[in-house]
mmCIF file of C-alpha atoms and ligand atoms in Angstrom:
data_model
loop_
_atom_site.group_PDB
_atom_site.id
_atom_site.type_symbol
_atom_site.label_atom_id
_atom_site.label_comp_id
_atom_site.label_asym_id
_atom_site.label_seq_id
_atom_site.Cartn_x
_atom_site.Cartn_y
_atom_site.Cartn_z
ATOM 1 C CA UNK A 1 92.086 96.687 104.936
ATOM 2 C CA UNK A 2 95.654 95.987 106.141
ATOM 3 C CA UNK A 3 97.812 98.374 107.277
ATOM 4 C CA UNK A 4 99.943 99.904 105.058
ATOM 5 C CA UNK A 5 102.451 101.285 107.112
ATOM 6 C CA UNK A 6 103.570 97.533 108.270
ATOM 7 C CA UNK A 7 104.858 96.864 104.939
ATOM 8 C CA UNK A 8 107.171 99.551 104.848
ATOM 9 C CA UNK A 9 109.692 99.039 107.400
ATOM 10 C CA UNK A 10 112.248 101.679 109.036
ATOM 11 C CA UNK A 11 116.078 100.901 108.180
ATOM 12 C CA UNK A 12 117.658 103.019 110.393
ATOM 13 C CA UNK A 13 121.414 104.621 108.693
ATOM 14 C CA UNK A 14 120.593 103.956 105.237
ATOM 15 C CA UNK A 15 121.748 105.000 102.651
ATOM 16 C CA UNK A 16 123.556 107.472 105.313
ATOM 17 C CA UNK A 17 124.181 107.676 108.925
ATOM 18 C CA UNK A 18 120.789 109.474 110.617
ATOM 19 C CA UNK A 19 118.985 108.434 107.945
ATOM 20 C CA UNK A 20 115.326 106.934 108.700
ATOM 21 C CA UNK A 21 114.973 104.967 105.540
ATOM 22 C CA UNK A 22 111.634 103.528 104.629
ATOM 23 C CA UNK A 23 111.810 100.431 102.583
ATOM 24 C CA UNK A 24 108.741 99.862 100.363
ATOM 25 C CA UNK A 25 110.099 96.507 98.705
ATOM 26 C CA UNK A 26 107.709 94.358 101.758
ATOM 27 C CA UNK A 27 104.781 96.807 100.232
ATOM 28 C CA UNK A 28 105.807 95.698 96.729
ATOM 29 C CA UNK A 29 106.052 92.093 97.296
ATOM 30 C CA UNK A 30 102.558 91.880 98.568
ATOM 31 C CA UNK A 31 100.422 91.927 96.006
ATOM 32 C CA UNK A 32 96.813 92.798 98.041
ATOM 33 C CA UNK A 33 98.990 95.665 99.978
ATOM 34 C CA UNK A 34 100.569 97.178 97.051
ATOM 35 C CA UNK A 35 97.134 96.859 94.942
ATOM 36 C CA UNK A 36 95.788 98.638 97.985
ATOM 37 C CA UNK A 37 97.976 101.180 97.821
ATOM 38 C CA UNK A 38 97.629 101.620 94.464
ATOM 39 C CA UNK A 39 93.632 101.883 95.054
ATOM 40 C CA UNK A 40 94.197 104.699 97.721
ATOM 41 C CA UNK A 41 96.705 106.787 95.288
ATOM 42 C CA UNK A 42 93.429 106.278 92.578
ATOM 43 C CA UNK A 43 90.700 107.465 95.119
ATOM 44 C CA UNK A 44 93.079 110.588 96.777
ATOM 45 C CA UNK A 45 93.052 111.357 93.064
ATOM 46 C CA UNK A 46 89.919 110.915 91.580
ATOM 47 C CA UNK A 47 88.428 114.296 91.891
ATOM 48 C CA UNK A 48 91.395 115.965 89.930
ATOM 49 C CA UNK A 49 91.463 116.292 85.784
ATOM 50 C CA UNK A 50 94.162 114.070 84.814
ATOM 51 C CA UNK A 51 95.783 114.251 81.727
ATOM 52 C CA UNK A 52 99.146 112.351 81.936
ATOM 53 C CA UNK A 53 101.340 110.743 84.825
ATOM 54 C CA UNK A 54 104.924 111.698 85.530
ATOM 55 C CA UNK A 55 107.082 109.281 88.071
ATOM 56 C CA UNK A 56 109.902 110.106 89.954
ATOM 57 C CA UNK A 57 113.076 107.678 89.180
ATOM 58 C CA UNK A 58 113.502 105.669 90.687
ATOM 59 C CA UNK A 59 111.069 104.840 93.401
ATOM 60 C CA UNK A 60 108.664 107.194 92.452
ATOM 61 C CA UNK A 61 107.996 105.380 88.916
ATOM 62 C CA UNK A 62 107.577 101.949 90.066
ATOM 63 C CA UNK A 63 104.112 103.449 91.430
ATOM 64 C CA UNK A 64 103.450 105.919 88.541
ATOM 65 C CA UNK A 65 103.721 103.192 85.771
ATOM 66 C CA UNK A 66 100.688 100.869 87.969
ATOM 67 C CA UNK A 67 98.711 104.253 88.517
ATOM 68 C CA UNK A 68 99.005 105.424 84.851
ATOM 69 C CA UNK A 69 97.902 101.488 83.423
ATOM 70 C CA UNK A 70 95.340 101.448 86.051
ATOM 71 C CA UNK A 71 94.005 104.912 85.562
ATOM 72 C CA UNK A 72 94.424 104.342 81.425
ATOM 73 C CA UNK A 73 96.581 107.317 80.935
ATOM 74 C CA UNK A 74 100.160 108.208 79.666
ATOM 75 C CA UNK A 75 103.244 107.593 81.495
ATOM 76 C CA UNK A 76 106.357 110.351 81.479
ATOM 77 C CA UNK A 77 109.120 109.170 83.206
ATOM 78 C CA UNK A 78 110.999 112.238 85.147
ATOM 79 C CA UNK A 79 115.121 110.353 85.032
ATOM 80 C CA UNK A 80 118.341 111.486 86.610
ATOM 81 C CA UNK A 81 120.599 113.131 84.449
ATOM 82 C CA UNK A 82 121.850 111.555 81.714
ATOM 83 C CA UNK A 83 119.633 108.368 81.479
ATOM 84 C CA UNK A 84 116.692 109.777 79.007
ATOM 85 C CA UNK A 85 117.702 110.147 75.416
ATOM 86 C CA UNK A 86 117.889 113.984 74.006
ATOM 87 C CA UNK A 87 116.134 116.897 74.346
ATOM 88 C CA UNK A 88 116.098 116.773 78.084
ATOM 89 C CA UNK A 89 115.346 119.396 80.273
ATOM 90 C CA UNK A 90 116.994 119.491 83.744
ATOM 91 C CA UNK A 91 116.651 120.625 87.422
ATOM 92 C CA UNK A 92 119.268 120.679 90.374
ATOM 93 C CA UNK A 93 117.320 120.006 93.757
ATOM 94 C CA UNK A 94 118.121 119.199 97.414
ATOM 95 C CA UNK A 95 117.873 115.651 98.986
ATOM 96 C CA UNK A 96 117.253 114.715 102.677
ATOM 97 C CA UNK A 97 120.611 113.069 101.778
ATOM 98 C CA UNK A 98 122.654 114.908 99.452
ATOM 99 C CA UNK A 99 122.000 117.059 96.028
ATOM 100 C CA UNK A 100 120.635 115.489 92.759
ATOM 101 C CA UNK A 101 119.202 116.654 89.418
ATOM 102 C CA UNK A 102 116.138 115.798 88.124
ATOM 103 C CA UNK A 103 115.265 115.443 83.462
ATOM 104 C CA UNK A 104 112.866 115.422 81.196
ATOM 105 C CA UNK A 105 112.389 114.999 77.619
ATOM 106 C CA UNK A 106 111.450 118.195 75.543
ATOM 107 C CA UNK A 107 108.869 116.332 74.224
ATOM 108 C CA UNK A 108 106.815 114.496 77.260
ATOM 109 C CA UNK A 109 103.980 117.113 77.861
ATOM 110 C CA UNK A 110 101.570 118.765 75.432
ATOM 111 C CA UNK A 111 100.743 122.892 76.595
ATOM 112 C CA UNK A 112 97.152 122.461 78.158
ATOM 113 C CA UNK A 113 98.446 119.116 79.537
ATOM 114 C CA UNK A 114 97.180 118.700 83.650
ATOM 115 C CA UNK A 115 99.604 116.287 85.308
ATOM 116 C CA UNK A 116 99.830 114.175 88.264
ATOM 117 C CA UNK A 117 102.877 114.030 89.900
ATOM 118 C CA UNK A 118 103.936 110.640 91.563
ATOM 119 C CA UNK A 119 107.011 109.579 94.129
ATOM 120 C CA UNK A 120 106.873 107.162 96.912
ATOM 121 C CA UNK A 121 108.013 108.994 100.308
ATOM 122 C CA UNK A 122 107.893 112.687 100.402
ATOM 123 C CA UNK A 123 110.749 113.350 102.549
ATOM 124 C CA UNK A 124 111.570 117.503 102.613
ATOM 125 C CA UNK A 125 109.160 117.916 99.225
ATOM 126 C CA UNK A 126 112.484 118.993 97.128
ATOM 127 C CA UNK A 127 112.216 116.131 94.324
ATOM 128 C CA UNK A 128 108.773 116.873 93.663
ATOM 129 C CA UNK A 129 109.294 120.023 93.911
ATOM 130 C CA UNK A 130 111.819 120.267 90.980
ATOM 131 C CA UNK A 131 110.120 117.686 89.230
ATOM 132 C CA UNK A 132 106.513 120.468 89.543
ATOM 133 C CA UNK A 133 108.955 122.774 88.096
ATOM 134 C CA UNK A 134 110.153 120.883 85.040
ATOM 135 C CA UNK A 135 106.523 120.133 83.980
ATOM 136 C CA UNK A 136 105.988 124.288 84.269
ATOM 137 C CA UNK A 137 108.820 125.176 82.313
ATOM 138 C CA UNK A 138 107.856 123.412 79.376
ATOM 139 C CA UNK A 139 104.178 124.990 79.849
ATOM 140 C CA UNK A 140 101.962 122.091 80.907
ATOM 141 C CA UNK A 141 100.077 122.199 84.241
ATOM 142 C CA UNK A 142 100.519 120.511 87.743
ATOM 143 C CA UNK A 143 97.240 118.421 88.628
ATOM 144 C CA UNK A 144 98.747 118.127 92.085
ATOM 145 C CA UNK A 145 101.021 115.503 93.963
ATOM 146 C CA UNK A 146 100.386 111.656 94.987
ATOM 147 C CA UNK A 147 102.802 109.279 96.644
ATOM 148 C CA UNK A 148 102.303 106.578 99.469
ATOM 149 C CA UNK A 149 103.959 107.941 102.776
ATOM 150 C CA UNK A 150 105.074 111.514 104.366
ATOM 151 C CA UNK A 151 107.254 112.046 106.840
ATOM 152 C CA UNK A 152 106.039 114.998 108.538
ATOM 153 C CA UNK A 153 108.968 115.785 110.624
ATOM 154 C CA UNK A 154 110.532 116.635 107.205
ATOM 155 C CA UNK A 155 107.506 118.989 106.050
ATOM 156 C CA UNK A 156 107.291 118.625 102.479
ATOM 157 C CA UNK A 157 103.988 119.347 102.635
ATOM 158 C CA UNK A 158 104.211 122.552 103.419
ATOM 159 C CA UNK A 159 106.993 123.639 100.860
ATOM 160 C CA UNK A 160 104.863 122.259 98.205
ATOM 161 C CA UNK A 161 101.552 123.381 99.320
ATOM 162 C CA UNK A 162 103.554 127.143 99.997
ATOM 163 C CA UNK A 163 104.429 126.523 96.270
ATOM 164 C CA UNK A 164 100.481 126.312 95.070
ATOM 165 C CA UNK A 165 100.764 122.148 94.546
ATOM 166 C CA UNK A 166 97.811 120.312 95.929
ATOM 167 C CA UNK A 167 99.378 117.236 97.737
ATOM 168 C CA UNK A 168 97.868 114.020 98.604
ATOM 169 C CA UNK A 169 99.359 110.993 100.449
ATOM 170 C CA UNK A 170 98.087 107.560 101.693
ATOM 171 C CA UNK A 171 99.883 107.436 105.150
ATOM 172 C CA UNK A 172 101.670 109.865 107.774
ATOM 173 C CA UNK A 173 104.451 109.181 109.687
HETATM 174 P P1 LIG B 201 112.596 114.730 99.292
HETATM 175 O O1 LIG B 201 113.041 115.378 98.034
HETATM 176 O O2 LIG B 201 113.429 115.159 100.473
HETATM 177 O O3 LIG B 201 111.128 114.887 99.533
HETATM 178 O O4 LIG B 201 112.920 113.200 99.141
HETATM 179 C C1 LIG B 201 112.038 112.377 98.492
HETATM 180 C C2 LIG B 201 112.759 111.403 97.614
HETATM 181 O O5 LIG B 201 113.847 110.775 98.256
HETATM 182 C C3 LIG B 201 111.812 110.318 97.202
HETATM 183 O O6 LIG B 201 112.070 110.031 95.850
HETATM 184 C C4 LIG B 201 112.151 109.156 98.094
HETATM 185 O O7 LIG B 201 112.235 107.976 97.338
HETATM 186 C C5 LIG B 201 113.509 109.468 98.677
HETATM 187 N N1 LIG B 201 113.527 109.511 100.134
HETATM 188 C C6 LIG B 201 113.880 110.565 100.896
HETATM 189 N N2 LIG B 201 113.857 110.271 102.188
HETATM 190 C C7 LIG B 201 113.463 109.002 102.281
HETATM 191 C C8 LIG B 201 113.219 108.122 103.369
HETATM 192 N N3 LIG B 201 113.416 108.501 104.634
HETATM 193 N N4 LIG B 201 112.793 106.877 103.085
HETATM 194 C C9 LIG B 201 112.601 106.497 101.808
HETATM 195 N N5 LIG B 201 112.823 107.267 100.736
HETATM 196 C C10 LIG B 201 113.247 108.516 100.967
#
């Protein structure tokens, strides 16, 4: 078993000064580390009832689209504003660095539908958040959160938890 956390390095001041970034493209270039990562995601999840995937743009759905294949369900892509075709739905939200919005198509989720959530680094927990509350408003169901890293300095965790989502994650930093 390697260790995950090597392959995603810090770059310090990006994409903004005091800004811890953590790069997952070593992770992503290594195919036994990402697969690994990708079997961790699986197992954290395995327990839940899955219906359907949504991935966070942009990050978020480079890991969503290799859970969703592996786990043989449906992929809905959650887009910035403006890039999915209409009837979108949208959400403004927080960022560690900055304020961003968050769509979805009208269409993506059927009622009863129990999805998993899925973003690489949750950083202060306000993209999934908003992303938890686009699947609600169009009356599906939140199976609970996945993505690779925390960073619990930020607490996410708790904002999400404090909003009834079930989080998982494959490493702490
Ligand atoms: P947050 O909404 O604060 O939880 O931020 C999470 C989103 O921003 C994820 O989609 C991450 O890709 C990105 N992000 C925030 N902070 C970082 C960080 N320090 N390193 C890498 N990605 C980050």
């Amino acid at each position: 078993m390697r260790d995950l956390l090597q392959y995603l390095p810090v770059v310090a001041d990006f994409p903004r000064p005091g800004i811890a970034f953590r790069d997952i493209c070593p992770l992503l270039a290594d195919a036994a580390a990402f697969d690994q990562a990708l079997a961790s995601m699986e197992e954290l999840v395995q327990h839940w009832q899955v219906d359907r995937i949504a991935g966070i743009e942009s990050r978020g759905l480079i890991f969503a689209a290799a859970l969703a294949a592996r786990m043989h369900l449906g992929l809905v892509p959650i887009r910035k504003p403006g890039k999915l075709p209409p009837q979108t739905l949208r959400e403004n939200y927080a960022l560690e660095y900055g304020q961003d919005g968050l769509e979805v198509q009208h269409a993506a989720f059927q009622a009863a539908d129990q999805v998993l959530l899925v973003d690489d680094v949750i950083a202060t927990g306000g993209t999934l958040l908003a992303a938890a509350r686009l699947v609600q408003r169009l009356g599906a169901r939140v199976a609970g959160v996945v993505s690779v890293l925390e960073i619990r300095a930020l607490d996410g965790r708790a904002r999400l938890e404090a909003a009834g989502l079930e989080v998982r994650t494959v490493l702490r930093d």
